[in-house]
Protein backbone atom coordinates (compact mmCIF):
# COMPACT_ATOMS: atom_id res chain seq x y z
CA UNK A 1 0.00 0.00 0.00
CA UNK A 2 1.32 3.45 -0.98
CA UNK A 3 2.47 5.59 1.99
CA UNK A 4 2.61 9.36 1.68
CA UNK A 5 3.36 12.47 3.71
CA UNK A 6 0.60 14.33 1.85
CA UNK A 7 -2.33 13.26 -0.33
CA UNK A 8 -4.07 16.17 -2.02
CA UNK A 9 -7.62 15.61 -3.25
CA UNK A 10 -8.30 17.92 -6.22
CA UNK A 11 -5.94 19.03 -9.00
CA UNK A 12 -6.94 22.71 -9.35
CA UNK A 13 -4.80 25.77 -8.52
CA UNK A 14 -5.04 25.03 -4.78
CA UNK A 15 -4.11 21.38 -5.24
CA UNK A 16 -1.49 21.53 -8.00
CA UNK A 17 0.40 24.54 -6.65
CA UNK A 18 0.34 22.94 -3.22
CA UNK A 19 1.70 19.72 -4.76
CA UNK A 20 4.58 21.57 -6.43
CA UNK A 21 5.50 23.27 -3.15
CA UNK A 22 5.20 19.97 -1.25
CA UNK A 23 7.52 18.33 -3.79
CA UNK A 24 10.01 21.18 -3.42
CA UNK A 25 9.93 20.75 0.34
CA UNK A 26 10.75 17.04 0.03
CA UNK A 27 7.35 15.73 1.14
CA UNK A 28 6.26 12.46 -0.47
CA UNK A 29 3.14 13.65 -2.22
CA UNK A 30 0.24 12.36 -4.31
CA UNK A 31 -2.42 14.43 -6.07
CA UNK A 32 -5.78 12.82 -6.82
CA UNK A 33 -7.93 14.24 -9.64
CA UNK A 34 -11.19 12.84 -10.99
CA UNK A 35 -11.84 14.88 -14.15
CA UNK A 36 -9.09 13.16 -16.16
CA UNK A 37 -7.01 16.32 -16.45
CA UNK A 38 -5.10 18.46 -13.97
CA UNK A 39 -5.71 22.21 -13.58
CA UNK A 40 -9.16 22.10 -11.99
CA UNK A 41 -11.95 24.51 -12.81
CA UNK A 42 -9.44 27.25 -13.57
CA UNK A 43 -7.57 25.58 -16.42
CA UNK A 44 -10.35 23.39 -17.79
CA UNK A 45 -13.59 25.39 -17.53
CA UNK A 46 -12.72 28.68 -15.81
CA UNK A 47 -9.94 31.26 -15.89
CA UNK A 48 -8.10 29.99 -18.94
CA UNK A 49 -10.81 29.13 -21.49
CA UNK A 50 -12.68 32.31 -20.53
CA UNK A 51 -9.54 34.39 -21.09
CA UNK A 52 -8.95 32.63 -24.43
CA UNK A 53 -12.43 33.67 -25.60
CA UNK A 54 -12.11 37.16 -24.09
CA UNK A 55 -8.88 37.71 -26.02
CA UNK A 56 -10.18 36.31 -29.31
CA UNK A 57 -13.50 38.16 -29.11
CA UNK A 58 -11.68 41.38 -28.23
CA UNK A 59 -9.60 41.01 -31.41
CA UNK A 60 -12.75 40.29 -33.43
CA UNK A 61 -14.52 43.33 -32.08
CA UNK A 62 -11.50 45.57 -32.64
CA UNK A 63 -11.46 44.41 -36.25
CA UNK A 64 -15.20 44.65 -36.83
CA UNK A 65 -16.38 47.38 -34.46
CA UNK A 66 -14.54 50.37 -35.94
CA UNK A 67 -11.41 50.33 -33.75
CA UNK A 68 -9.12 49.00 -36.50
CA UNK A 69 -10.68 51.36 -39.06
CA UNK A 70 -9.94 54.30 -36.78
CA UNK A 71 -6.28 53.24 -36.73
CA UNK A 72 -6.26 53.12 -40.53
CA UNK A 73 -6.50 49.35 -40.81
CA UNK A 74 -9.28 48.26 -43.12
CA UNK A 75 -10.39 44.65 -42.87
CA UNK A 76 -13.62 42.72 -43.21
CA UNK A 77 -13.47 40.08 -40.47
CA UNK A 78 -15.54 36.91 -40.58
CA UNK A 79 -16.20 34.92 -37.45
CA UNK A 80 -14.90 31.35 -37.52
CA UNK A 81 -16.30 30.12 -34.22
CA UNK A 82 -15.06 26.56 -34.78
CA UNK A 83 -11.46 27.82 -35.03
CA UNK A 84 -11.97 30.19 -32.08
CA UNK A 85 -13.08 27.24 -29.95
CA UNK A 86 -10.29 25.02 -31.31
CA UNK A 87 -7.52 27.46 -30.37
CA UNK A 88 -9.08 27.74 -26.90
CA UNK A 89 -9.07 23.93 -26.53
CA UNK A 90 -5.47 23.69 -27.79
CA UNK A 91 -4.22 26.24 -25.25
CA UNK A 92 -6.12 24.57 -22.43
CA UNK A 93 -4.72 21.16 -23.40
CA UNK A 94 -1.17 22.54 -23.45
CA UNK A 95 -1.65 24.13 -20.03
CA UNK A 96 -3.05 20.99 -18.40
CA UNK A 97 -0.18 18.94 -19.89
CA UNK A 98 2.20 21.57 -18.49
CA UNK A 99 0.80 20.99 -15.00
CA UNK A 100 1.22 17.23 -15.46
CA UNK A 101 4.88 17.84 -16.38
CA UNK A 102 5.32 19.97 -13.24
CA UNK A 103 4.00 17.07 -11.13
CA UNK A 104 6.67 14.77 -12.61
CA UNK A 105 9.36 17.42 -12.23
CA UNK A 106 8.55 17.75 -8.54
CA UNK A 107 8.21 13.98 -7.98
CA UNK A 108 4.51 14.17 -7.19
CA UNK A 109 2.43 11.05 -8.00
CA UNK A 110 -0.60 11.97 -10.12
CA UNK A 111 -3.37 9.51 -9.33
CA UNK A 112 -6.35 9.59 -11.70
CA UNK A 113 -9.77 8.99 -10.17
CA UNK A 114 -12.23 10.27 -7.60
CA UNK A 115 -10.85 10.34 -4.07
CA UNK A 116 -12.77 9.64 -0.89
CA UNK A 117 -11.52 9.99 2.66
CA UNK A 118 -11.87 6.66 4.45
CA UNK A 119 -11.05 7.50 8.04
CA UNK A 120 -7.91 9.20 9.40
CA UNK A 121 -4.88 8.87 7.13
CA UNK A 122 -6.66 6.90 4.37
CA UNK A 123 -7.81 7.98 0.93
CA UNK A 124 -9.52 5.57 -1.44
CA UNK A 125 -9.35 6.44 -5.14
CA UNK A 126 -11.84 4.99 -7.63
CA UNK A 127 -10.34 4.92 -11.10
CA UNK A 128 -12.21 5.13 -14.41
CA UNK A 129 -12.30 1.33 -14.60
CA UNK A 130 -13.95 1.17 -11.17
CA UNK A 131 -10.83 -0.27 -9.50
CA UNK A 132 -10.02 1.17 -6.07
CA UNK A 133 -6.56 2.16 -4.82
CA UNK A 134 -5.90 2.83 -1.15
CA UNK A 135 -3.41 5.54 -0.20
CA UNK A 136 -2.08 5.88 3.34
CA UNK A 137 -0.88 9.30 4.36
CA UNK A 138 0.14 11.48 7.28
CA UNK A 139 -1.79 14.44 5.88
CA UNK A 140 -4.87 14.79 3.68
CA UNK A 141 -5.42 18.14 1.93
CA UNK A 142 -8.92 18.80 0.62
CA UNK A 143 -8.75 20.98 -2.51
CA UNK A 144 -11.96 19.92 -4.21
CA UNK A 145 -13.01 23.39 -5.39
CA UNK A 146 -16.49 24.58 -6.27
CA UNK A 147 -19.39 24.22 -8.71
CA UNK A 148 -22.04 26.64 -10.06
CA UNK A 149 -24.85 27.52 -7.64
CA UNK A 150 -28.18 26.39 -9.10
CA UNK A 151 -31.07 28.85 -9.49
CA UNK A 152 -34.38 27.41 -8.25
CA UNK A 153 -36.93 27.26 -11.07
CA UNK A 154 -34.31 27.48 -13.81
CA UNK A 155 -32.88 24.12 -14.86
CA UNK A 156 -29.47 24.29 -16.53
CA UNK A 157 -29.54 21.88 -19.50
CA UNK A 158 -26.31 23.27 -20.99
CA UNK A 159 -28.13 23.47 -24.31
CA UNK A 160 -30.27 26.62 -24.15
CA UNK A 161 -29.93 27.36 -20.43
CA UNK A 162 -26.25 27.20 -19.67
CA UNK A 163 -23.87 27.65 -16.76
CA UNK A 164 -20.37 29.05 -17.24
CA UNK A 165 -19.12 25.73 -18.66
CA UNK A 166 -21.87 25.71 -21.29
CA UNK A 167 -21.31 29.39 -22.08
CA UNK A 168 -17.65 28.63 -22.87
CA UNK A 169 -18.68 26.27 -25.65
CA UNK A 170 -21.87 27.57 -27.30
CA UNK A 171 -22.28 25.98 -30.73
CA UNK A 172 -23.13 29.34 -32.37
CA UNK A 173 -22.91 33.06 -31.64
CA UNK A 174 -26.35 33.83 -30.22
CA UNK A 175 -28.38 36.77 -31.49
CA UNK A 176 -29.59 37.33 -27.97
CA UNK A 177 -28.32 36.25 -24.57
CA UNK A 178 -29.76 36.85 -21.12
CA UNK A 179 -27.29 36.66 -18.28
CA UNK A 180 -28.67 36.04 -14.80
CA UNK A 181 -26.27 37.59 -12.27
CA UNK A 182 -24.21 40.75 -12.78
CA UNK A 183 -21.11 39.22 -11.23
CA UNK A 184 -17.71 38.41 -12.65
CA UNK A 185 -18.75 35.44 -14.82
CA UNK A 186 -21.83 37.19 -16.19
CA UNK A 187 -19.92 40.30 -17.24
CA UNK A 188 -16.89 38.45 -18.66
CA UNK A 189 -18.82 35.84 -20.65
CA UNK A 190 -21.55 38.37 -21.48
CA UNK A 191 -18.74 40.48 -23.02
CA UNK A 192 -17.49 37.55 -25.08
CA UNK A 193 -20.85 36.88 -26.73
CA UNK A 194 -21.73 40.55 -27.02
CA UNK A 195 -18.54 41.13 -29.02
CA UNK A 196 -19.43 38.17 -31.23
CA UNK A 197 -22.81 39.69 -32.03
CA UNK A 198 -25.31 38.96 -29.24
CA UNK A 199 -27.68 41.47 -27.69
CA UNK A 200 -26.93 40.97 -24.00
CA UNK A 201 -29.36 41.68 -21.16
CA UNK A 202 -28.14 41.20 -17.60
CA UNK A 203 -30.75 40.45 -14.92
CA UNK A 204 -29.47 41.12 -11.40
CA UNK A 205 -31.20 40.63 -8.07
CA UNK A 206 -29.52 43.59 -6.35
CA UNK A 207 -29.84 47.24 -7.38
CA UNK A 208 -26.21 47.37 -8.52
CA UNK A 209 -23.68 45.28 -10.41
CA UNK A 210 -20.65 43.56 -8.85
CA UNK A 211 -21.64 43.54 -5.18
CA UNK A 212 -18.61 43.96 -2.91
CA UNK A 213 -16.67 45.97 -5.49
CA UNK A 214 -15.99 49.66 -4.72
CA UNK A 215 -19.30 51.33 -5.63
CA UNK A 216 -17.80 54.23 -7.59
CA UNK A 217 -15.83 51.79 -9.75
CA UNK A 218 -18.82 49.47 -10.22
CA UNK A 219 -21.09 52.37 -11.22
CA UNK A 220 -18.51 53.76 -13.68
CA UNK A 221 -18.04 50.28 -15.12
CA UNK A 222 -21.79 49.81 -15.54
CA UNK A 223 -21.95 53.07 -17.52
CA UNK A 224 -19.10 51.93 -19.76
CA UNK A 225 -20.79 48.57 -20.37
CA UNK A 226 -24.03 50.44 -21.10
CA UNK A 227 -22.20 52.46 -23.78
CA UNK A 228 -21.00 49.15 -25.25
CA UNK A 229 -24.64 48.07 -25.58
CA UNK A 230 -25.19 45.95 -22.46
CA UNK A 231 -28.73 46.23 -21.08
CA UNK A 232 -29.23 45.90 -17.33
CA UNK A 233 -32.33 44.87 -15.42
CA UNK A 234 -31.33 45.49 -11.83
CA UNK A 235 -33.37 44.75 -8.69
CA UNK A 236 -35.08 41.98 -10.66
CA UNK A 237 -35.62 38.34 -9.89
CA UNK A 238 -36.06 35.42 -12.23
CA UNK A 239 -38.96 33.22 -11.19
CA UNK A 240 -38.98 30.61 -13.93
CA UNK A 241 -37.71 29.58 -17.33
CA UNK A 242 -38.96 27.48 -20.23
CA UNK A 243 -36.53 26.27 -22.81
CA UNK A 244 -37.43 25.08 -26.29
CA UNK A 245 -35.28 23.96 -29.21
CA UNK A 246 -35.15 27.58 -30.39
CA UNK A 247 -34.67 29.61 -27.24
CA UNK A 248 -35.73 30.43 -23.71
CA UNK A 249 -38.61 32.33 -22.12
CA UNK A 250 -37.70 33.78 -18.75
CA UNK A 251 -40.16 35.15 -16.18
CA UNK A 252 -38.74 38.17 -14.39
CA UNK A 253 -40.25 40.25 -11.59
CA UNK A 254 -39.11 43.39 -9.78
CA UNK A 255 -37.69 42.40 -6.38
CA UNK A 256 -39.73 45.16 -4.74
CA UNK A 257 -42.95 43.72 -6.22
CA UNK A 258 -44.85 44.67 -9.34
CA UNK A 259 -45.89 43.12 -12.61
CA UNK A 260 -43.92 40.17 -13.97
CA UNK A 261 -42.64 40.21 -17.54
CA UNK A 262 -41.40 37.56 -19.94
CA UNK A 263 -38.00 38.02 -21.55
CA UNK A 264 -36.99 35.92 -24.54
CA UNK A 265 -33.52 35.04 -25.78
CA UNK A 266 -31.65 32.43 -27.80
CA UNK A 267 -29.67 31.42 -24.70
CA UNK A 268 -29.67 32.11 -20.95
CA UNK A 269 -26.50 32.03 -18.85
CA UNK A 270 -27.04 31.42 -15.15
CA UNK A 271 -24.12 32.89 -13.17
CA UNK A 272 -25.33 33.65 -9.66
CA UNK A 273 -22.25 32.46 -7.80
CA UNK A 274 -20.46 29.21 -7.00
CA UNK A 275 -20.68 26.85 -4.03
CA UNK A 276 -18.07 24.57 -2.45
CA UNK A 277 -17.89 21.02 -3.84
CA UNK A 278 -17.65 18.17 -1.31
CA UNK A 279 -19.82 15.48 -2.84
CA UNK A 280 -18.84 11.90 -2.01
CA UNK A 281 -15.73 13.04 -0.14
CA UNK A 282 -16.27 10.90 2.97
CA UNK A 283 -16.00 13.86 5.35
CA UNK A 284 -18.16 11.97 7.87
CA UNK A 285 -15.41 9.35 8.25
CA UNK A 286 -13.17 11.97 9.90
CA UNK A 287 -15.96 13.98 11.58
CA UNK A 288 -15.61 17.12 9.43
CA UNK A 289 -18.97 18.88 9.08
CA UNK A 290 -19.31 21.44 6.28
CA UNK A 291 -21.71 24.38 6.71
CA UNK A 292 -25.09 24.65 4.93
CA UNK A 293 -23.40 25.82 1.70
CA UNK A 294 -20.91 22.93 1.82
CA UNK A 295 -18.05 25.16 2.96
CA UNK A 296 -15.38 23.53 5.14
CA UNK A 297 -14.12 25.96 7.78
CA UNK A 298 -10.40 26.23 8.52
CA UNK A 299 -7.99 27.57 11.08
CA UNK A 300 -4.71 28.17 9.26
CA UNK A 301 -5.89 25.53 6.72
CA UNK A 302 -6.52 22.96 9.46
CA UNK A 303 -10.00 21.43 9.58
CA UNK A 304 -11.46 20.13 12.85
CA UNK A 305 -9.95 16.67 12.11
CA UNK A 306 -6.26 16.15 12.95
CA UNK A 307 -4.15 15.69 9.80
CA UNK A 308 -6.93 16.93 7.49
CA UNK A 309 -6.35 20.29 5.82
CA UNK A 310 -8.37 22.40 3.39
CA UNK A 311 -7.52 25.05 0.75
CA UNK A 312 -9.12 26.93 -2.14
CA UNK A 313 -12.73 27.46 -3.20
CA UNK A 314 -14.01 24.72 -0.88
CA UNK A 315 -13.08 26.79 2.17
CA UNK A 316 -13.76 30.41 3.20
CA UNK A 317 -12.57 33.54 1.35
CA UNK A 318 -12.81 34.75 -2.23
CA UNK A 319 -13.18 32.05 -4.89
CA UNK A 320 -10.10 33.02 -6.90
CA UNK A 321 -7.33 30.95 -8.42
CA UNK A 322 -4.48 33.01 -6.93
CA UNK A 323 -6.06 32.81 -3.46
CA UNK A 324 -6.31 29.00 -3.83
CA UNK A 325 -2.69 28.89 -5.06
CA UNK A 326 -1.38 30.91 -2.11
CA UNK A 327 -3.31 28.73 0.33
CA UNK A 328 -1.96 25.55 -1.28
CA UNK A 329 1.59 26.83 -0.88
CA UNK A 330 1.16 28.10 2.70
CA UNK A 331 -0.60 24.88 3.76
CA UNK A 332 2.33 22.73 2.55
CA UNK A 333 4.81 25.02 4.28
CA UNK A 334 2.90 24.56 7.54
CA UNK A 335 2.83 20.77 7.02
CA UNK A 336 6.61 20.88 6.47
CA UNK A 337 7.02 22.80 9.76
CA UNK A 338 7.64 26.18 8.12
CA UNK A 339 5.80 29.48 8.59
CA UNK A 340 3.19 29.37 5.80
CA UNK A 341 0.98 32.45 5.65
CA UNK A 342 -1.59 34.16 3.42
CA UNK A 343 -2.33 37.86 3.73
CA UNK A 344 -6.07 38.01 3.12
CA UNK A 345 -6.04 41.83 3.17
CA UNK A 346 -4.09 41.91 -0.07
CA UNK A 347 -5.81 39.55 -2.51
CA UNK A 348 -6.43 41.39 -5.78
CA UNK A 349 -9.53 40.84 -7.90
CA UNK A 350 -9.63 41.43 -11.64
CA UNK A 351 -12.43 41.35 -14.21
CA UNK A 352 -10.92 40.71 -17.62
CA UNK A 353 -13.39 42.71 -19.69
CA UNK A 354 -12.53 45.70 -21.84
CA UNK A 355 -11.78 47.90 -20.01
CA UNK A 356 -10.63 45.75 -17.11
CA UNK A 357 -11.61 46.23 -13.48
CA UNK A 358 -8.98 45.70 -10.79
CA UNK A 359 -9.26 46.05 -7.04
CA UNK A 360 -7.20 45.33 -3.96
CA UNK A 361 -7.63 46.07 -0.28
CA UNK A 362 -10.41 48.06 1.32
CA UNK A 363 -13.17 49.82 -0.61
CA UNK A 364 -14.41 53.27 0.37
CA UNK A 365 -17.53 51.57 1.76
CA UNK A 366 -15.37 49.25 3.93
CA UNK A 367 -13.41 52.20 5.33
CA UNK A 368 -16.53 54.26 6.04
CA UNK A 369 -18.17 51.29 7.79
CA UNK A 370 -15.04 50.76 9.92
CA UNK A 371 -14.81 54.50 10.76
CA UNK A 372 -11.30 54.78 9.30
CA UNK A 373 -10.21 58.31 8.28
CA UNK A 374 -8.80 58.05 4.75
CA UNK A 375 -7.69 60.19 1.83
CA UNK A 376 -8.46 59.59 -1.84
CA UNK A 377 -6.29 60.17 -4.91
CA UNK A 378 -7.87 59.73 -8.33
CA UNK A 379 -6.68 59.92 -11.90
CA UNK A 380 -8.67 59.48 -15.15
CA UNK A 381 -7.28 57.52 -18.10
CA UNK A 382 -8.45 60.40 -20.29
CA UNK A 383 -5.41 62.31 -18.97
CA UNK A 384 -2.95 59.42 -19.39
CA UNK A 385 -0.94 59.97 -22.56
CA UNK A 386 -0.55 56.30 -23.51
CA UNK A 387 -4.24 55.57 -23.01
CA UNK A 388 -5.07 58.67 -25.06
CA UNK A 389 -2.80 57.67 -27.93
CA UNK A 390 -4.31 54.15 -27.91
CA UNK A 391 -7.91 55.50 -27.79
CA UNK A 392 -8.53 53.64 -24.51
CA UNK A 393 -9.54 56.49 -22.26
CA UNK A 394 -12.50 54.99 -20.38
CA UNK A 395 -11.99 54.65 -16.64
CA UNK A 396 -9.88 55.87 -13.76
CA UNK A 397 -7.61 54.80 -10.91
CA UNK A 398 -8.36 55.47 -7.26
CA UNK A 399 -5.88 55.06 -4.42
CA UNK A 400 -7.09 55.08 -0.81
CA UNK A 401 -4.63 55.84 2.01
CA UNK A 402 -4.80 56.30 5.77
CA UNK A 403 -5.40 59.99 6.53
CA UNK A 404 -2.78 60.03 9.29
CA UNK A 405 -0.07 57.59 8.24
CA UNK A 406 -0.54 57.69 4.42
CA UNK A 407 -0.33 53.87 4.35
CA UNK A 408 -2.14 52.53 1.28
CA UNK A 409 -5.37 50.81 2.32
CA UNK A 410 -6.76 49.95 -1.10
CA UNK A 411 -6.74 50.71 -4.80
CA UNK A 412 -9.58 50.38 -7.28
CA UNK A 413 -9.47 50.91 -10.99
CA UNK A 414 -11.38 50.52 -14.20
CA UNK A 415 -9.36 51.00 -17.35
CA UNK A 416 -6.98 49.48 -19.89
CA UNK A 417 -4.71 46.74 -18.50
CA UNK A 418 -5.42 47.63 -14.88
CA UNK A 419 -5.45 43.89 -14.09
CA UNK A 420 -1.71 43.67 -14.71
CA UNK A 421 -0.89 47.00 -13.10
CA UNK A 422 -2.69 46.39 -9.78
CA UNK A 423 0.23 44.09 -8.84
CA UNK A 424 2.33 47.22 -8.24
CA UNK A 425 -0.08 48.32 -5.52
CA UNK A 426 -0.14 44.79 -4.05
CA UNK A 427 3.64 44.87 -3.65
CA UNK A 428 3.54 48.37 -2.17
CA UNK A 429 0.87 47.25 0.30
CA UNK A 430 2.82 44.10 1.27
CA UNK A 431 5.72 46.37 2.21
CA UNK A 432 3.37 48.61 4.23
CA UNK A 433 3.95 51.29 1.60
CA UNK A 434 2.45 54.77 1.56
CA UNK A 435 0.84 56.64 -1.32
CA UNK A 436 3.97 58.79 -1.31
CA UNK A 437 6.14 55.69 -1.93
CA UNK A 438 4.20 55.02 -5.14
CA UNK A 439 4.01 58.71 -6.05
CA UNK A 440 7.80 59.13 -5.74
CA UNK A 441 8.66 55.91 -7.61
CA UNK A 442 9.87 56.61 -11.14
CA UNK A 443 7.40 55.03 -13.60
CA UNK A 444 8.18 54.43 -17.27
CA UNK A 445 6.73 56.92 -19.75
CA UNK A 446 4.54 56.59 -21.71
CA UNK A 447 2.72 53.78 -19.91
CA UNK A 448 -0.69 53.35 -18.43
CA UNK A 449 1.04 52.59 -15.12
CA UNK A 450 1.61 56.33 -14.78
CA UNK A 451 -2.11 56.61 -14.01
CA UNK A 452 -1.46 54.69 -10.78
CA UNK A 453 1.39 57.06 -9.90
CA UNK A 454 -0.70 60.14 -10.65
CA UNK A 455 -3.58 58.76 -8.55
CA UNK A 456 -1.13 58.13 -5.68
CA UNK A 457 0.12 61.72 -6.02
CA UNK A 458 -3.50 62.80 -5.70
CA UNK A 459 -3.69 61.47 -2.13
CA UNK A 460 -1.43 64.35 -1.03
CA UNK A 461 -3.05 66.70 -3.54
CA UNK A 462 -0.19 67.01 -6.06
CA UNK A 463 -1.48 65.13 -9.11
CA UNK A 464 0.40 66.81 -11.94
CA UNK A 465 -1.14 65.69 -15.19
CA UNK A 466 -4.84 66.32 -14.72
P1 LIG B 1 -10.85 23.87 -8.56
O1 LIG B 1 -10.10 24.59 -9.58
O2 LIG B 1 -12.34 23.82 -8.67
O3 LIG B 1 -10.27 22.38 -8.58
C1 LIG B 1 -10.81 21.36 -7.83
C2 LIG B 1 -10.57 20.06 -8.55
O4 LIG B 1 -10.88 18.99 -7.66
C3 LIG B 1 -11.44 19.84 -9.77
O5 LIG B 1 -10.66 19.57 -10.90
C4 LIG B 1 -12.31 18.62 -9.42
O6 LIG B 1 -12.52 17.77 -10.53
C5 LIG B 1 -11.45 17.94 -8.38
N1 LIG B 1 -12.18 17.12 -7.44
C6 LIG B 1 -13.26 17.47 -6.69
N2 LIG B 1 -13.61 16.46 -5.88
C7 LIG B 1 -12.73 15.45 -6.12
C8 LIG B 1 -12.57 14.16 -5.58
N3 LIG B 1 -13.38 13.69 -4.64
N4 LIG B 1 -11.58 13.39 -6.07
C9 LIG B 1 -10.75 13.84 -7.04
N5 LIG B 1 -10.85 15.06 -7.57
C10 LIG B 1 -11.83 15.86 -7.11
N6 LIG B 1 -10.32 32.88 -10.79
C11 LIG B 1 -9.34 33.77 -10.99
O7 LIG B 1 -8.56 34.03 -10.06
N7 LIG B 1 -9.17 34.41 -12.19
C12 LIG B 1 -10.01 34.19 -13.22
O8 LIG B 1 -9.85 34.78 -14.29
C13 LIG B 1 -11.07 33.26 -13.05
N8 LIG B 1 -11.92 33.02 -14.05
C14 LIG B 1 -12.91 32.10 -13.87
C15 LIG B 1 -13.82 31.88 -14.90
C16 LIG B 1 -14.85 30.96 -14.76
C17 LIG B 1 -15.81 30.73 -15.91
C18 LIG B 1 -14.97 30.24 -13.54
C19 LIG B 1 -16.05 29.22 -13.37
C20 LIG B 1 -14.09 30.46 -12.50
C21 LIG B 1 -13.07 31.40 -12.65
N9 LIG B 1 -12.17 31.67 -11.63
C22 LIG B 1 -11.19 32.60 -11.80
C23 LIG B 1 -12.26 30.99 -10.32
C24 LIG B 1 -11.21 29.85 -10.26
O9 LIG B 1 -11.44 28.96 -11.32
C25 LIG B 1 -11.29 29.15 -8.93
O10 LIG B 1 -11.21 30.07 -7.86
C26 LIG B 1 -10.17 28.13 -8.78
O11 LIG B 1 -10.20 27.20 -9.83
C27 LIG B 1 -10.24 27.43 -7.43
O12 LIG B 1 -9.22 26.50 -7.34
P2 LIG B 1 -9.37 25.20 -6.43
O13 LIG B 1 -8.08 24.46 -6.57
O14 LIG B 1 -9.84 25.57 -5.09
O15 LIG B 1 -10.55 24.35 -7.08
P1 LIG C 1 -20.53 36.38 -8.38
O1 LIG C 1 -20.67 36.12 -6.94
O2 LIG C 1 -19.37 37.16 -8.88
O3 LIG C 1 -21.82 37.13 -8.92
C1 LIG C 1 -23.10 36.59 -8.81
C2 LIG C 1 -24.11 37.70 -9.04
O4 LIG C 1 -25.38 37.11 -9.12
C3 LIG C 1 -24.15 38.73 -7.91
O5 LIG C 1 -24.19 40.01 -8.46
C4 LIG C 1 -25.44 38.37 -7.18
O6 LIG C 1 -26.04 39.47 -6.55
C5 LIG C 1 -26.27 37.86 -8.32
N1 LIG C 1 -27.37 36.97 -7.94
C6 LIG C 1 -27.38 36.05 -6.94
N2 LIG C 1 -28.57 35.41 -6.93
C7 LIG C 1 -29.30 35.92 -7.95
C8 LIG C 1 -30.59 35.66 -8.46
N3 LIG C 1 -31.38 34.72 -7.91
N4 LIG C 1 -31.04 36.37 -9.52
C9 LIG C 1 -30.25 37.33 -10.07
N5 LIG C 1 -29.01 37.62 -9.64
C10 LIG C 1 -28.54 36.92 -8.59
O7 LIG C 1 -20.60 34.93 -9.04
P2 LIG C 1 -20.23 34.42 -10.50
O8 LIG C 1 -20.20 35.54 -11.47
O9 LIG C 1 -21.13 33.26 -10.73
O10 LIG C 1 -18.76 33.89 -10.30
C11 LIG C 1 -18.48 32.85 -9.34
C12 LIG C 1 -17.11 32.96 -8.80
O11 LIG C 1 -16.13 32.71 -9.79
C13 LIG C 1 -16.84 34.33 -8.22
O12 LIG C 1 -16.72 34.17 -6.84
C14 LIG C 1 -15.56 34.78 -8.82
O13 LIG C 1 -14.65 35.10 -7.83
C15 LIG C 1 -15.05 33.60 -9.64
N6 LIG C 1 -14.65 34.12 -10.95
C16 LIG C 1 -13.56 34.95 -11.01
C17 LIG C 1 -13.19 35.52 -12.20
C18 LIG C 1 -12.05 36.46 -12.21
O14 LIG C 1 -11.32 36.52 -11.24
N7 LIG C 1 -11.84 37.22 -13.28
C19 LIG C 1 -13.91 35.24 -13.44
C20 LIG C 1 -15.05 34.40 -13.25
C21 LIG C 1 -15.38 33.85 -12.04
CSV table of N, CA, C and O in Angstrom, one decimal, residues 27 33 57 64 93 149 180 188 191 234 270 297 334 386 395 404 414 418 428 443:
chain,number,residue,atom,x,y,z
A,27,UNK,N,8.4,16.6,0.6
A,27,UNK,CA,7.3,15.7,1.1
A,27,UNK,C,6.9,14.7,0.1
A,27,UNK,O,6.8,15.0,-1.1
A,33,UNK,N,-7.0,13.4,-8.8
A,33,UNK,CA,-7.9,14.2,-9.6
A,33,UNK,C,-8.9,13.3,-10.4
A,33,UNK,O,-8.4,12.4,-11.1
A,57,UNK,N,-12.3,37.3,-28.8
A,57,UNK,CA,-13.5,38.2,-29.1
A,57,UNK,C,-13.1,39.6,-29.1
A,57,UNK,O,-13.7,40.4,-29.8
A,64,UNK,N,-13.9,44.4,-36.2
A,64,UNK,CA,-15.2,44.7,-36.8
A,64,UNK,C,-15.9,45.9,-36.3
A,64,UNK,O,-16.8,46.4,-37.0
A,93,UNK,N,-5.4,22.5,-23.4
A,93,UNK,CA,-4.7,21.2,-23.4
A,93,UNK,C,-3.2,21.3,-23.1
A,93,UNK,O,-2.7,20.6,-22.3
A,149,UNK,N,-23.7,27.6,-8.5
A,149,UNK,CA,-24.8,27.5,-7.6
A,149,UNK,C,-26.1,27.4,-8.5
A,149,UNK,O,-26.3,28.2,-9.4
A,180,UNK,N,-28.1,35.9,-16.1
A,180,UNK,CA,-28.7,36.0,-14.8
A,180,UNK,C,-27.5,36.2,-13.8
A,180,UNK,O,-26.8,35.2,-13.6
A,188,UNK,N,-18.0,38.9,-17.7
A,188,UNK,CA,-16.9,38.5,-18.7
A,188,UNK,C,-17.5,37.7,-19.8
A,188,UNK,O,-17.2,38.0,-21.0
A,191,UNK,N,-19.6,39.7,-22.1
A,191,UNK,CA,-18.7,40.5,-23.0
A,191,UNK,C,-18.3,39.7,-24.2
A,191,UNK,O,-18.3,40.1,-25.4
A,234,UNK,N,-31.8,45.7,-13.2
A,234,UNK,CA,-31.3,45.5,-11.8
A,234,UNK,C,-32.6,45.3,-10.9
A,234,UNK,O,-33.7,45.5,-11.4
A,270,UNK,N,-26.8,31.3,-16.6
A,270,UNK,CA,-27.0,31.4,-15.1
A,270,UNK,C,-25.7,31.5,-14.4
A,270,UNK,O,-24.9,30.6,-14.5
A,297,UNK,N,-14.8,24.9,7.1
A,297,UNK,CA,-14.1,26.0,7.8
A,297,UNK,C,-12.7,25.6,8.0
A,297,UNK,O,-12.3,24.4,8.1
A,334,UNK,N,3.3,24.9,6.1
A,334,UNK,CA,2.9,24.6,7.5
A,334,UNK,C,3.1,23.1,7.8
A,334,UNK,O,3.6,22.7,8.8
A,386,UNK,N,-0.6,57.6,-22.8
A,386,UNK,CA,-0.5,56.3,-23.5
A,386,UNK,C,-2.0,55.8,-23.8
A,386,UNK,O,-2.3,55.4,-24.9
A,395,UNK,N,-12.4,55.2,-18.0
A,395,UNK,CA,-12.0,54.7,-16.6
A,395,UNK,C,-11.0,55.6,-15.9
A,395,UNK,O,-10.6,56.6,-16.3
A,404,UNK,N,-3.9,59.6,8.4
A,404,UNK,CA,-2.8,60.0,9.3
A,404,UNK,C,-1.4,59.5,8.8
A,404,UNK,O,-0.5,60.3,8.7
A,414,UNK,N,-10.8,51.1,-13.0
A,414,UNK,CA,-11.4,50.5,-14.2
A,414,UNK,C,-10.6,51.2,-15.3
A,414,UNK,O,-10.4,52.4,-15.3
A,418,UNK,N,-5.6,47.4,-16.3
A,418,UNK,CA,-5.4,47.6,-14.9
A,418,UNK,C,-5.2,46.3,-14.1
A,418,UNK,O,-4.6,46.3,-13.1
A,428,UNK,N,3.4,47.2,-3.1
A,428,UNK,CA,3.5,48.4,-2.2
A,428,UNK,C,2.8,48.1,-0.8
A,428,UNK,O,3.4,48.4,0.2
A,443,UNK,N,8.2,55.9,-12.7
A,443,UNK,CA,7.4,55.0,-13.6
A,443,UNK,C,7.8,55.3,-15.1
A,443,UNK,O,8.0,56.4,-15.4
